[in-house]
CSV table of C-alpha atoms in Angstrom, one decimal:
chain,number,residue,atom,x,y,z
A,395,MET,CA,31.1,-12.1,10.5
A,396,ALA,CA,29.3,-10.8,7.4
A,397,PRO,CA,31.1,-11.5,4.1
A,398,ASP,CA,32.9,-8.6,2.5
A,399,ARG,CA,30.9,-8.0,-0.7
A,400,THR,CA,31.6,-4.8,-2.5
A,401,ARG,CA,30.4,-3.2,-5.7
A,402,GLY,CA,30.6,-5.6,-8.7
A,403,ALA,CA,32.1,-8.4,-6.7
A,404,GLY,CA,29.2,-10.9,-6.9
A,405,ARG,CA,26.1,-12.2,-8.6
A,406,VAL,CA,22.9,-10.3,-7.6
A,407,ALA,CA,19.5,-12.0,-7.8
A,408,ILE,CA,16.1,-10.5,-7.3
A,409,VAL,CA,13.3,-12.9,-6.4
A,410,GLY,CA,10.0,-11.6,-7.7
A,411,GLY,CA,9.3,-9.7,-10.9
A,412,GLY,CA,6.4,-7.7,-9.5
A,413,LEU,CA,6.4,-4.0,-8.8
A,414,ALA,CA,9.2,-3.7,-6.2
A,415,GLY,CA,11.4,-6.3,-7.8
A,416,CYS,CA,11.3,-4.6,-11.2
A,417,LEU,CA,11.9,-1.1,-9.8
A,418,LEU,CA,14.9,-2.3,-7.7
A,419,ALA,CA,16.3,-4.1,-10.8
A,420,VAL,CA,16.2,-0.8,-12.8
A,421,LEU,CA,17.9,1.1,-9.9
A,422,LEU,CA,20.6,-1.5,-9.6
A,423,GLY,CA,21.1,-1.8,-13.3
A,424,ARG,CA,21.6,1.9,-13.6
A,425,ARG,CA,24.4,1.6,-11.1
A,426,GLY,CA,26.2,-0.8,-13.4
A,427,ILE,CA,25.3,-3.9,-11.3
A,428,GLU,CA,24.4,-7.0,-13.2
A,429,VAL,CA,21.2,-8.5,-11.8
A,430,THR,CA,18.9,-11.4,-12.6
A,431,VAL,CA,15.2,-11.3,-11.8
A,432,TYR,CA,13.4,-14.6,-11.2
A,433,GLU,CA,9.6,-14.7,-11.5
A,434,ARG,CA,7.5,-17.7,-10.9
A,435,ARG,CA,4.8,-16.6,-13.4
A,436,PRO,CA,5.0,-16.6,-17.2
A,437,ASP,CA,5.7,-13.1,-18.6
A,438,PRO,CA,2.4,-11.3,-17.8
A,439,ARG,CA,3.0,-9.1,-20.9
A,440,VAL,CA,2.4,-12.3,-22.9
A,441,ALA,CA,0.2,-14.5,-20.7
A,442,GLY,CA,-1.9,-11.7,-19.2
A,443,ALA,CA,-2.5,-10.8,-15.5
A,444,GLU,CA,-4.0,-13.2,-13.0
A,445,ARG,CA,-7.7,-12.7,-12.9
A,446,GLY,CA,-9.3,-11.4,-9.7
A,447,ARG,CA,-6.1,-10.7,-7.9
A,448,SER,CA,-5.2,-7.1,-8.7
A,449,ILE,CA,-6.7,-4.8,-6.0
A,450,ASN,CA,-6.2,-1.6,-8.1
A,451,LEU,CA,-3.4,0.5,-6.8
A,452,ALA,CA,-3.8,4.0,-5.4
A,453,ILE,CA,-0.4,5.6,-6.2
A,454,SER,CA,0.3,8.7,-4.3
A,455,ALA,CA,3.3,11.0,-3.5
A,456,ARG,CA,5.7,8.3,-2.3
A,457,GLY,CA,5.1,6.0,-5.2
A,458,LEU,CA,5.3,8.9,-7.7
A,459,ALA,CA,8.6,10.1,-6.2
A,460,ALA,CA,10.1,6.6,-6.6
A,461,LEU,CA,8.8,6.3,-10.2
A,462,GLU,CA,10.4,9.7,-10.9
A,463,GLN,CA,13.8,8.2,-10.1
A,464,VAL,CA,13.5,5.8,-13.0
A,465,GLY,CA,11.7,8.1,-15.5
A,466,LEU,CA,8.3,6.5,-15.2
A,467,ARG,CA,6.3,9.1,-13.3
A,468,ASP,CA,4.7,10.8,-16.4
A,469,ARG,CA,4.1,7.5,-18.2
A,470,SER,CA,2.4,6.1,-15.1
A,471,LEU,CA,0.2,9.1,-14.7
A,472,LYS,CA,-0.9,8.7,-18.3
A,473,GLN,CA,-2.2,5.2,-17.3
A,474,ALA,CA,-3.9,6.6,-14.1
A,475,LEU,CA,-7.1,8.4,-13.2
A,476,PRO,CA,-7.1,11.0,-10.4
A,477,MET,CA,-9.4,10.6,-7.4
A,478,HIS,CA,-9.9,13.7,-5.4
A,479,GLY,CA,-11.8,12.1,-2.6
A,480,ARG,CA,-14.1,9.4,-1.4
A,481,MET,CA,-17.7,9.0,-2.6
A,482,VAL,CA,-19.5,7.3,0.3
A,483,HIS,CA,-22.6,5.3,-0.4
A,484,PRO,CA,-24.3,4.9,3.0
A,485,ARG,CA,-27.0,2.4,3.6
A,486,GLY,CA,-30.4,4.0,2.9
A,487,GLY,CA,-28.9,7.4,2.1
A,488,GLU,CA,-27.7,9.5,-0.7
A,489,PRO,CA,-24.0,9.3,-1.7
A,490,ASN,CA,-21.8,12.1,-0.3
A,491,PHE,CA,-18.3,13.2,-1.5
A,492,GLN,CA,-15.5,13.7,1.0
A,493,PRO,CA,-12.4,15.4,-0.4
A,494,TYR,CA,-9.0,14.0,0.5
A,495,SER,CA,-7.3,17.4,0.9
A,496,ALA,CA,-8.3,20.7,2.6
A,497,ASP,CA,-8.0,22.6,-0.7
A,498,GLY,CA,-9.8,19.9,-2.7
A,499,GLU,CA,-7.0,19.9,-5.2
A,500,ARG,CA,-4.8,17.0,-4.2
A,501,HIS,CA,-5.6,13.5,-5.3
A,502,ILE,CA,-4.4,10.0,-5.3
A,503,ASN,CA,-4.2,8.0,-8.6
A,504,SER,CA,-6.0,4.9,-9.6
A,505,ILE,CA,-3.9,2.6,-11.7
A,506,GLY,CA,-4.2,-1.0,-12.6
A,507,ARG,CA,-1.5,-3.2,-11.1
A,508,ALA,CA,-1.0,-5.0,-14.4
A,509,GLU,CA,-0.5,-1.8,-16.4
A,510,LEU,CA,2.1,-0.5,-13.9
A,511,ASN,CA,3.9,-3.9,-13.8
A,512,ARG,CA,4.1,-4.0,-17.6
A,513,SER,CA,5.7,-0.5,-17.6
A,514,LEU,CA,8.3,-1.6,-15.0
A,515,LEU,CA,9.0,-4.9,-16.8
A,516,ASP,CA,9.6,-3.0,-20.0
A,517,THR,CA,11.9,-0.5,-18.3
A,518,ALA,CA,13.8,-3.3,-16.5
A,519,GLU,CA,14.2,-5.3,-19.7
A,520,SER,CA,15.7,-2.3,-21.5
A,521,THR,CA,18.1,-1.5,-18.7
A,522,PRO,CA,21.7,-2.8,-19.4
A,523,GLY,CA,22.8,-5.5,-17.1
A,524,VAL,CA,19.2,-6.6,-16.1
A,525,ARG,CA,18.1,-10.1,-17.1
A,526,LEU,CA,14.5,-11.3,-16.6
A,527,VAL,CA,13.8,-15.1,-16.1
A,528,PHE,CA,10.1,-16.2,-16.1
A,529,SER,CA,8.4,-19.4,-15.1
A,530,GLN,CA,11.0,-20.3,-12.5
A,531,ARG,CA,9.7,-20.5,-8.9
A,532,VAL,CA,12.1,-19.9,-6.1
A,533,THR,CA,11.5,-22.4,-3.3
A,534,GLY,CA,14.3,-21.2,-0.9
A,535,VAL,CA,17.8,-20.1,-0.5
A,536,ASP,CA,21.0,-21.8,0.7
A,537,THR,CA,23.0,-19.0,2.3
A,538,LYS,CA,25.9,-21.3,3.1
A,539,ALA,CA,26.4,-22.4,-0.5
A,540,GLY,CA,25.4,-19.1,-2.0
A,541,ALA,CA,22.5,-20.4,-4.1
A,542,LEU,CA,18.9,-20.0,-5.0
A,543,LEU,CA,16.8,-23.1,-5.0
A,544,LEU,CA,14.2,-23.1,-7.8
A,545,GLU,CA,11.8,-25.2,-9.8
A,546,ASP,CA,11.2,-24.7,-13.5
A,547,ALA,CA,7.8,-24.7,-15.2
A,548,GLY,CA,7.8,-28.5,-15.3
A,549,GLY,CA,8.6,-28.8,-11.5
A,550,ARG,CA,12.2,-29.9,-12.0
A,551,PRO,CA,14.6,-28.6,-9.3
A,552,LEU,CA,17.3,-26.1,-10.3
A,553,THR,CA,20.1,-24.3,-8.4
A,554,GLU,CA,21.5,-20.9,-9.4
A,555,PRO,CA,24.5,-19.3,-7.7
A,556,ALA,CA,24.0,-15.9,-6.1
A,557,ASP,CA,26.0,-13.8,-3.7
A,558,VAL,CA,23.4,-11.2,-3.0
A,559,ILE,CA,19.7,-12.2,-2.9
A,560,LEU,CA,17.0,-9.6,-2.7
A,561,ALA,CA,13.6,-11.2,-2.0
A,562,GLY,CA,10.5,-9.3,-3.1
A,563,ASP,CA,8.4,-12.5,-3.5
A,564,GLY,CA,5.3,-11.3,-1.7
A,565,ALA,CA,3.4,-11.8,1.6
A,566,TYR,CA,3.9,-15.6,1.4
A,567,SER,CA,7.6,-15.3,0.5
A,568,ALA,CA,9.4,-18.6,0.0
A,569,VAL,CA,12.6,-16.9,0.8
A,570,ARG,CA,11.3,-15.6,4.1
A,571,GLY,CA,10.0,-19.1,4.8
A,572,SER,CA,13.4,-20.6,4.3
A,573,LEU,CA,15.1,-18.0,6.5
A,574,ARG,CA,12.5,-18.3,9.3
A,575,PRO,CA,13.1,-14.9,10.9
A,576,ASP,CA,11.3,-14.0,14.2
A,577,GLY,CA,7.9,-12.5,13.8
A,578,ASP,CA,4.4,-13.5,12.7
A,579,THR,CA,1.8,-13.3,9.9
A,580,ASP,CA,-1.6,-12.0,11.0
A,581,VAL,CA,-4.4,-13.0,8.7
A,582,LEU,CA,-7.6,-11.0,9.0
A,583,GLU,CA,-10.9,-12.9,9.2
A,584,HIS,CA,-11.9,-10.8,6.2
A,585,GLY,CA,-11.0,-11.7,2.7
A,586,TYR,CA,-11.4,-9.9,-0.7
A,587,LYS,CA,-13.1,-10.7,-4.0
A,588,GLU,CA,-13.1,-8.6,-7.1
A,589,LEU,CA,-16.1,-7.6,-9.2
A,590,THR,CA,-16.6,-5.3,-12.2
A,591,VAL,CA,-18.8,-2.4,-13.1
A,592,PRO,CA,-18.5,-2.1,-16.9
A,593,PRO,CA,-19.0,1.2,-18.8
A,594,LYS,CA,-22.6,2.3,-19.3
A,595,ASP,CA,-23.4,3.5,-22.8
A,596,GLY,CA,-19.7,3.9,-23.3
A,597,GLU,CA,-19.2,6.2,-20.3
A,598,PHE,CA,-18.4,5.7,-16.6
A,599,ALA,CA,-21.3,4.3,-14.7
A,600,LEU,CA,-20.1,6.1,-11.5
A,601,ASP,CA,-18.2,9.3,-10.8
A,602,PRO,CA,-14.6,8.6,-12.0
A,603,ASP,CA,-13.1,11.3,-9.8
A,604,ALA,CA,-13.6,9.4,-6.5
A,605,LEU,CA,-12.8,6.2,-4.7
A,606,HIS,CA,-16.3,4.8,-4.0
A,607,ILE,CA,-17.0,3.1,-0.7
A,608,TRP,CA,-20.1,1.2,0.4
A,609,PRO,CA,-19.5,1.0,4.2
A,610,ARG,CA,-21.6,-1.6,5.9
A,611,GLY,CA,-20.3,-1.7,9.5
A,612,THR,CA,-18.3,-5.0,9.6
A,613,SER,CA,-17.7,-5.1,5.9
A,614,MET,CA,-17.5,-2.9,2.8
A,615,MET,CA,-17.1,-2.7,-0.9
A,616,ILE,CA,-14.9,-0.2,-2.8
A,617,ALA,CA,-14.6,0.7,-6.5
A,618,LEU,CA,-11.8,2.4,-8.4
A,619,PRO,CA,-12.0,3.7,-11.9
A,620,ASN,CA,-10.1,2.3,-14.9
A,621,LEU,CA,-9.0,3.9,-18.2
A,622,ASP,CA,-11.5,1.8,-20.1
A,623,ARG,CA,-14.3,3.5,-18.2
A,624,SER,CA,-15.0,0.4,-16.1
A,625,PHE,CA,-14.6,0.2,-12.3
A,626,THR,CA,-12.8,-2.5,-10.4
A,627,CYS,CA,-14.9,-3.3,-7.3
A,628,THR,CA,-13.5,-5.1,-4.3
A,629,LEU,CA,-15.6,-6.8,-1.6
A,630,PHE,CA,-14.0,-6.9,1.8
A,631,TRP,CA,-16.1,-9.4,3.8
A,632,LYS,CA,-15.6,-12.0,6.4
A,633,LYS,CA,-14.5,-15.1,4.7
A,634,SER,CA,-17.5,-17.1,6.0
A,635,ASP,CA,-19.9,-14.6,4.4
A,636,PHE,CA,-18.5,-15.3,0.9
A,637,THR,CA,-19.6,-19.0,1.2
A,638,ALA,CA,-23.0,-18.1,2.5
A,639,LEU,CA,-24.2,-17.0,-1.0
A,640,GLY,CA,-24.3,-20.3,-2.7
A,641,THR,CA,-26.4,-19.6,-5.9
A,642,PRO,CA,-26.5,-16.9,-8.5
A,643,GLY,CA,-30.0,-16.0,-7.3
A,644,ALA,CA,-28.7,-15.5,-3.7
A,645,VAL,CA,-25.9,-13.3,-5.0
A,646,THR,CA,-28.1,-11.0,-7.0
A,647,ALA,CA,-30.7,-10.8,-4.2
A,648,TYR,CA,-28.1,-9.9,-1.6
A,649,PHE,CA,-26.6,-7.1,-3.7
A,650,ALA,CA,-30.0,-5.7,-4.6
A,651,GLU,CA,-30.7,-5.4,-0.9
A,652,HIS,CA,-27.3,-4.2,0.4
A,653,TYR,CA,-25.8,-2.4,-2.6
A,654,PRO,CA,-29.0,-1.3,-4.4
A,655,ASP,CA,-27.5,1.8,-6.2
A,656,VAL,CA,-24.8,-0.3,-7.9
A,657,ALA,CA,-26.3,-3.8,-8.2
A,658,GLY,CA,-28.1,-2.9,-11.4
A,659,LEU,CA,-24.8,-1.6,-12.9
A,660,MET,CA,-23.1,-5.1,-12.7
A,661,PRO,CA,-24.6,-7.3,-15.4
A,662,GLY,CA,-21.9,-9.9,-14.9
A,663,LEU,CA,-22.2,-9.9,-11.1
A,664,ALA,CA,-23.2,-13.5,-10.5
A,665,GLU,CA,-20.5,-14.8,-13.0
A,666,ASP,CA,-17.7,-12.6,-11.5
A,667,TYR,CA,-18.8,-13.7,-8.0
A,668,ALA,CA,-18.6,-17.4,-8.9
A,669,ARG,CA,-15.4,-17.2,-10.9
A,670,ASN,CA,-13.1,-14.8,-9.0
A,671,PRO,CA,-11.2,-16.2,-6.0
A,672,VAL,CA,-11.3,-15.0,-2.4
A,673,GLY,CA,-8.0,-13.5,-1.5
A,674,SER,CA,-6.5,-13.2,2.0
A,675,LEU,CA,-5.5,-10.0,3.8
A,676,VAL,CA,-2.4,-10.3,5.8
A,677,THR,CA,0.0,-8.3,7.9
A,678,VAL,CA,3.6,-9.6,8.1
A,679,ARG,CA,5.9,-8.5,10.9
A,680,CYS,CA,9.3,-10.1,11.0
A,681,TRP,CA,12.9,-9.4,12.0
A,682,PRO,CA,15.6,-9.4,10.9
A,683,TRP,CA,15.2,-8.7,7.2
A,684,VAL,CA,18.8,-9.4,6.4
A,685,ARG,CA,20.6,-12.7,6.8
A,686,TYR,CA,24.4,-13.0,6.4
A,687,GLY,CA,25.6,-16.4,5.3
A,688,ASP,CA,29.1,-17.8,4.3
A,689,GLY,CA,28.0,-17.9,0.7
A,690,ALA,CA,25.3,-15.3,0.3
A,691,ILE,CA,23.7,-12.3,1.9
A,692,VAL,CA,19.9,-12.2,1.7
A,693,ALA,CA,17.5,-9.3,2.3
A,694,LEU,CA,13.7,-9.1,2.3
A,695,LEU,CA,11.8,-6.2,0.9
A,696,GLY,CA,8.2,-5.1,0.1
A,697,ASP,CA,5.5,-7.6,1.2
A,698,ALA,CA,8.1,-10.3,1.9
A,699,ALA,CA,9.3,-8.2,4.7
A,700,HIS,CA,6.3,-6.2,5.8
A,701,ALA,CA,3.0,-7.0,4.0
A,702,ILE,CA,0.2,-4.6,5.1
A,703,VAL,CA,-3.5,-4.6,4.5
A,704,PRO,CA,-4.6,-2.3,1.5
A,705,PHE,CA,-6.8,0.1,3.4
A,706,PHE,CA,-4.5,3.1,3.3
A,707,GLY,CA,-3.5,2.4,-0.3
A,708,GLN,CA,0.2,2.3,0.7
A,709,GLY,CA,1.4,-1.2,-0.1
A,710,ALA,CA,3.0,-0.4,-3.4
A,711,ASN,CA,4.1,3.1,-2.3
A,712,CYS,CA,5.8,1.6,0.8
A,713,ALA,CA,7.5,-1.2,-1.2
A,714,PHE,CA,8.8,1.4,-3.7
A,715,GLU,CA,10.3,3.4,-0.7
A,716,ASP,CA,12.2,0.2,0.2
A,717,CYS,CA,13.8,0.1,-3.2
A,718,ILE,CA,14.8,3.8,-3.0
A,719,GLU,CA,16.3,3.3,0.5
A,720,ILE,CA,18.4,0.3,-0.7
A,721,ASP,CA,19.7,2.4,-3.6
A,722,ARG,CA,20.4,5.3,-1.2
A,723,CYS,CA,22.2,3.1,1.3
A,724,LEU,CA,24.4,1.6,-1.4
A,725,THR,CA,25.5,5.1,-2.2
A,726,GLU,CA,26.2,5.9,1.5
A,727,ALA,CA,28.0,2.5,1.9
A,728,ASP,CA,30.1,3.0,-1.3
A,729,GLY,CA,28.6,-0.1,-2.8
A,730,HIS,CA,29.4,-2.3,0.3
A,731,TRP,CA,26.4,-4.7,0.3
A,732,PRO,CA,26.5,-5.8,4.0
A,733,ARG,CA,26.8,-2.3,5.3
A,734,ALA,CA,24.1,-1.0,2.9
A,735,LEU,CA,21.6,-3.7,3.7
A,736,SER,CA,22.2,-3.3,7.5
A,737,LEU,CA,21.4,0.5,7.1
A,738,TYR,CA,18.4,-0.3,5.0
A,739,GLN,CA,16.6,-2.6,7.5
A,740,GLU,CA,17.4,-0.3,10.5
A,741,ARG,CA,15.9,2.7,8.7
A,742,ARG,CA,12.8,1.0,7.3
A,743,LYS,CA,11.6,-1.2,10.1
A,744,ALA,CA,10.0,1.5,12.3
A,745,ASN,CA,8.3,3.1,9.2
A,746,THR,CA,6.8,-0.2,8.0
A,747,ASP,CA,5.5,-1.0,11.5
A,748,ALA,CA,3.9,2.4,11.6
A,749,ILE,CA,2.1,2.2,8.3
A,750,ALA,CA,0.9,-1.3,9.1
A,751,GLU,CA,-0.9,0.0,12.2
A,752,MET,CA,-2.3,3.0,10.3
A,753,ALA,CA,-3.6,0.7,7.5
A,754,LEU,CA,-5.5,-1.5,10.0
A,755,ASP,CA,-7.0,1.5,11.7
A,756,ASN,CA,-8.1,2.9,8.3
A,757,PHE,CA,-10.0,-0.3,7.6
A,758,VAL,CA,-12.3,0.4,10.6
A,759,GLU,CA,-12.6,4.0,9.4
A,760,MET,CA,-13.6,3.1,5.9
A,761,ARG,CA,-16.1,0.3,6.8
A,762,ASP,CA,-17.6,2.0,9.8
A,763,ARG,CA,-16.9,5.6,10.5
A,764,VAL,CA,-17.1,7.4,7.1
A,765,SER,CA,-20.9,7.2,6.9
A,766,SER,CA,-21.4,8.9,10.3
A,767,PRO,CA,-22.5,12.6,10.3
A,768,VAL,CA,-20.2,13.0,13.3
A,769,TYR,CA,-17.2,11.8,11.3
A,770,ARG,CA,-18.1,14.1,8.4
A,771,ALA,CA,-18.3,17.1,10.8
A,772,LYS,CA,-15.0,16.2,12.3
A,773,GLN,CA,-13.3,16.0,8.9
A,774,ALA,CA,-14.8,19.3,7.9
A,775,ALA,CA,-13.3,20.8,11.1
A,776,VAL,CA,-9.9,19.2,10.3
A,777,HIS,CA,-9.9,20.7,6.8
A,778,ALA,CA,-10.8,24.1,8.2
A,779,LEU,CA,-7.8,23.9,10.6
A,780,GLU,CA,-5.5,22.9,7.8
A,781,ARG,CA,-6.6,25.9,5.7
A,782,ARG,CA,-6.3,28.3,8.7
A,783,LEU,CA,-3.0,26.9,10.0
A,784,ALA,CA,-1.4,26.0,6.7
A,785,GLY,CA,1.7,24.0,7.2
A,786,ARG,CA,1.3,23.8,11.0
A,787,TYR,CA,-1.7,21.6,11.1
A,788,VAL,CA,-1.8,18.7,8.6
A,789,SER,CA,-4.1,15.7,8.7
A,790,ARG,CA,-2.8,12.2,9.0
A,791,TYR,CA,-4.2,11.4,5.6
A,792,GLU,CA,-2.4,14.2,3.9
A,793,LEU,CA,0.9,13.3,5.7
A,794,VAL,CA,0.6,9.7,4.5
A,795,SER,CA,-0.7,10.2,1.0
A,796,PHE,CA,0.6,13.7,-0.1
A,797,SER,CA,4.0,13.8,1.6
A,798,THR,CA,7.1,11.7,1.9
A,799,MET,CA,7.5,12.2,5.6
A,800,PRO,CA,8.7,8.9,7.1
A,801,TYR,CA,5.7,7.0,8.3
A,802,ALA,CA,7.2,6.5,11.8
A,803,GLU,CA,7.3,10.3,12.3
A,804,ILE,CA,3.6,10.8,11.5
A,805,PRO,CA,2.0,9.7,14.8
A,806,SER,CA,4.2,11.9,16.8
A,807,ARG,CA,3.6,14.8,14.5
A,808,ILE,CA,-0.2,14.4,14.9
A,809,ARG,CA,0.2,14.3,18.7
A,810,ARG,CA,2.2,17.5,18.7
A,811,GLN,CA,-0.4,19.2,16.6
A,812,ASN,CA,-3.2,18.1,18.9
A,813,ARG,CA,-1.3,19.3,21.9
A,814,MET,CA,-0.7,22.7,20.2
A,815,LEU,CA,-4.4,22.9,19.3
A,816,ALA,CA,-5.5,22.0,22.8
A,817,ALA,CA,-3.2,24.6,24.4
A,818,ALA,CA,-4.6,27.2,21.9
A,819,VAL,CA,-8.2,26.4,22.8
A,820,LEU,CA,-7.4,26.5,26.6
A,821,GLY,CA,-5.6,29.8,26.1
A,822,ALA,CA,-8.5,31.3,24.1
A,823,GLY,CA,-11.0,30.1,26.8
A,824,ALA,CA,-9.0,31.7,29.6
A,825,ALA,CA,-8.8,35.0,27.6
A,826,VAL,CA,-12.6,34.9,27.0
A,827,GLY,CA,-13.1,34.3,30.7
A,828,LEU,CA,-10.9,37.2,31.8
A,829,GLY,CA,-12.5,39.5,29.2
A,830,ALA,CA,-15.9,38.7,30.6
A,831,GLY,CA,-14.8,39.7,34.1
A,832,VAL,CA,-14.6,36.2,35.4
A,833,LEU,CA,-12.1,35.8,38.3
A,834,ILE,CA,-9.7,32.9,37.8
A,835,PRO,CA,-8.7,31.7,41.3
A,836,ARG,CA,-5.0,31.6,42.1
A,837,ARG,CA,-3.6,28.7,44.0
A,838,GLY,CA,-2.6,29.2,47.6
A,839,ARG,CA,-4.7,32.3,48.1
A,840,ARG,CA,-7.3,32.1,50.8
A,841,GLY,CA,-10.9,32.5,49.7
A,842,GLY,CA,-9.9,32.2,46.1
A,843,ARG,CA,-8.9,35.9,45.8
């Protein structure tokens, strides 16, 4: 039997002061709920961001809708740069621009994770009832006693009471580890490493209106623009390939051969390559996300519940949707936490499973398909259909990035569109055949007459 916790009846703790944790803290604080946010790192507004771990964010419609809820949409867009499409740099060919939308007007937004996190931390800190605690690492939960288990900066164990624990502590969540839900963590054989293209003569060295991709079959590099006119580049290689380049000379020679149009724009290439770590790319699938104990109710959100690979640019957007759903469910459940969190996990699970699969598929598309002339022709045809059948035919990319349609509904929407299109093509073919005097045999009639 789940404990009966209602609005204002207990101590609410959020684990993780990242993007989702801060957004959720603001939403709860505005409800009049007192909440404490525990973050393992020092305050990044003072200590600075972790080097080489950002993977610039591509904030799109879902993330902007969530930021609108806490008054941060316009502020965030001022920290962002629009990207209207992909600039594909094929091996041995000229770069080509591929717009994201049929009208060429819609765009996703490149924003540094650190900048957005600072904005959310500032907003959380200024929200009445929200308390931020840094340099305290949560190591687990005791649902029976209703407590968080922590370590301070010196490694000393601490215990903090909590009745509701909302865990947004990332793909390697300590809270999820202590709950041990069913599921698995899939780690790609690929990892990632960040590099930098600095400004050239004070200006962008590459076109800032695009997400740049260097597809290389089984691997790729991408680059997103920053406000300081630099680009954050991210290599997505098999982990074994990172260790194969053991000297600065080997690094520069490899890039000169495989990324010749950008290698000369990276004066700090060898240093960045040696200094920045290799990160892992994981997909987390687990269930349930909510655990009811005698002393505390615990819920997972964001990457702690459903980490996805970054190849559709939806990780932060998806986590923000979790926060909005929790807030919505609290309204529907009249502040009754067990009921609200039960609704939350039931509604979000299918959506997060769907975007996880689409993100994995988009990795193959970005590293392999986008440089193909056949792919480009297909995309041109899709955009032509979108223009001709406005509102009735919409690409998967537009539904994911430029709408808030639930992720789980997108695959079936695409199948319905394709069936409609196939029926229209068959109907047009039959009409052409009849108009040309071609007899279409009728079944059951002898001689085909």
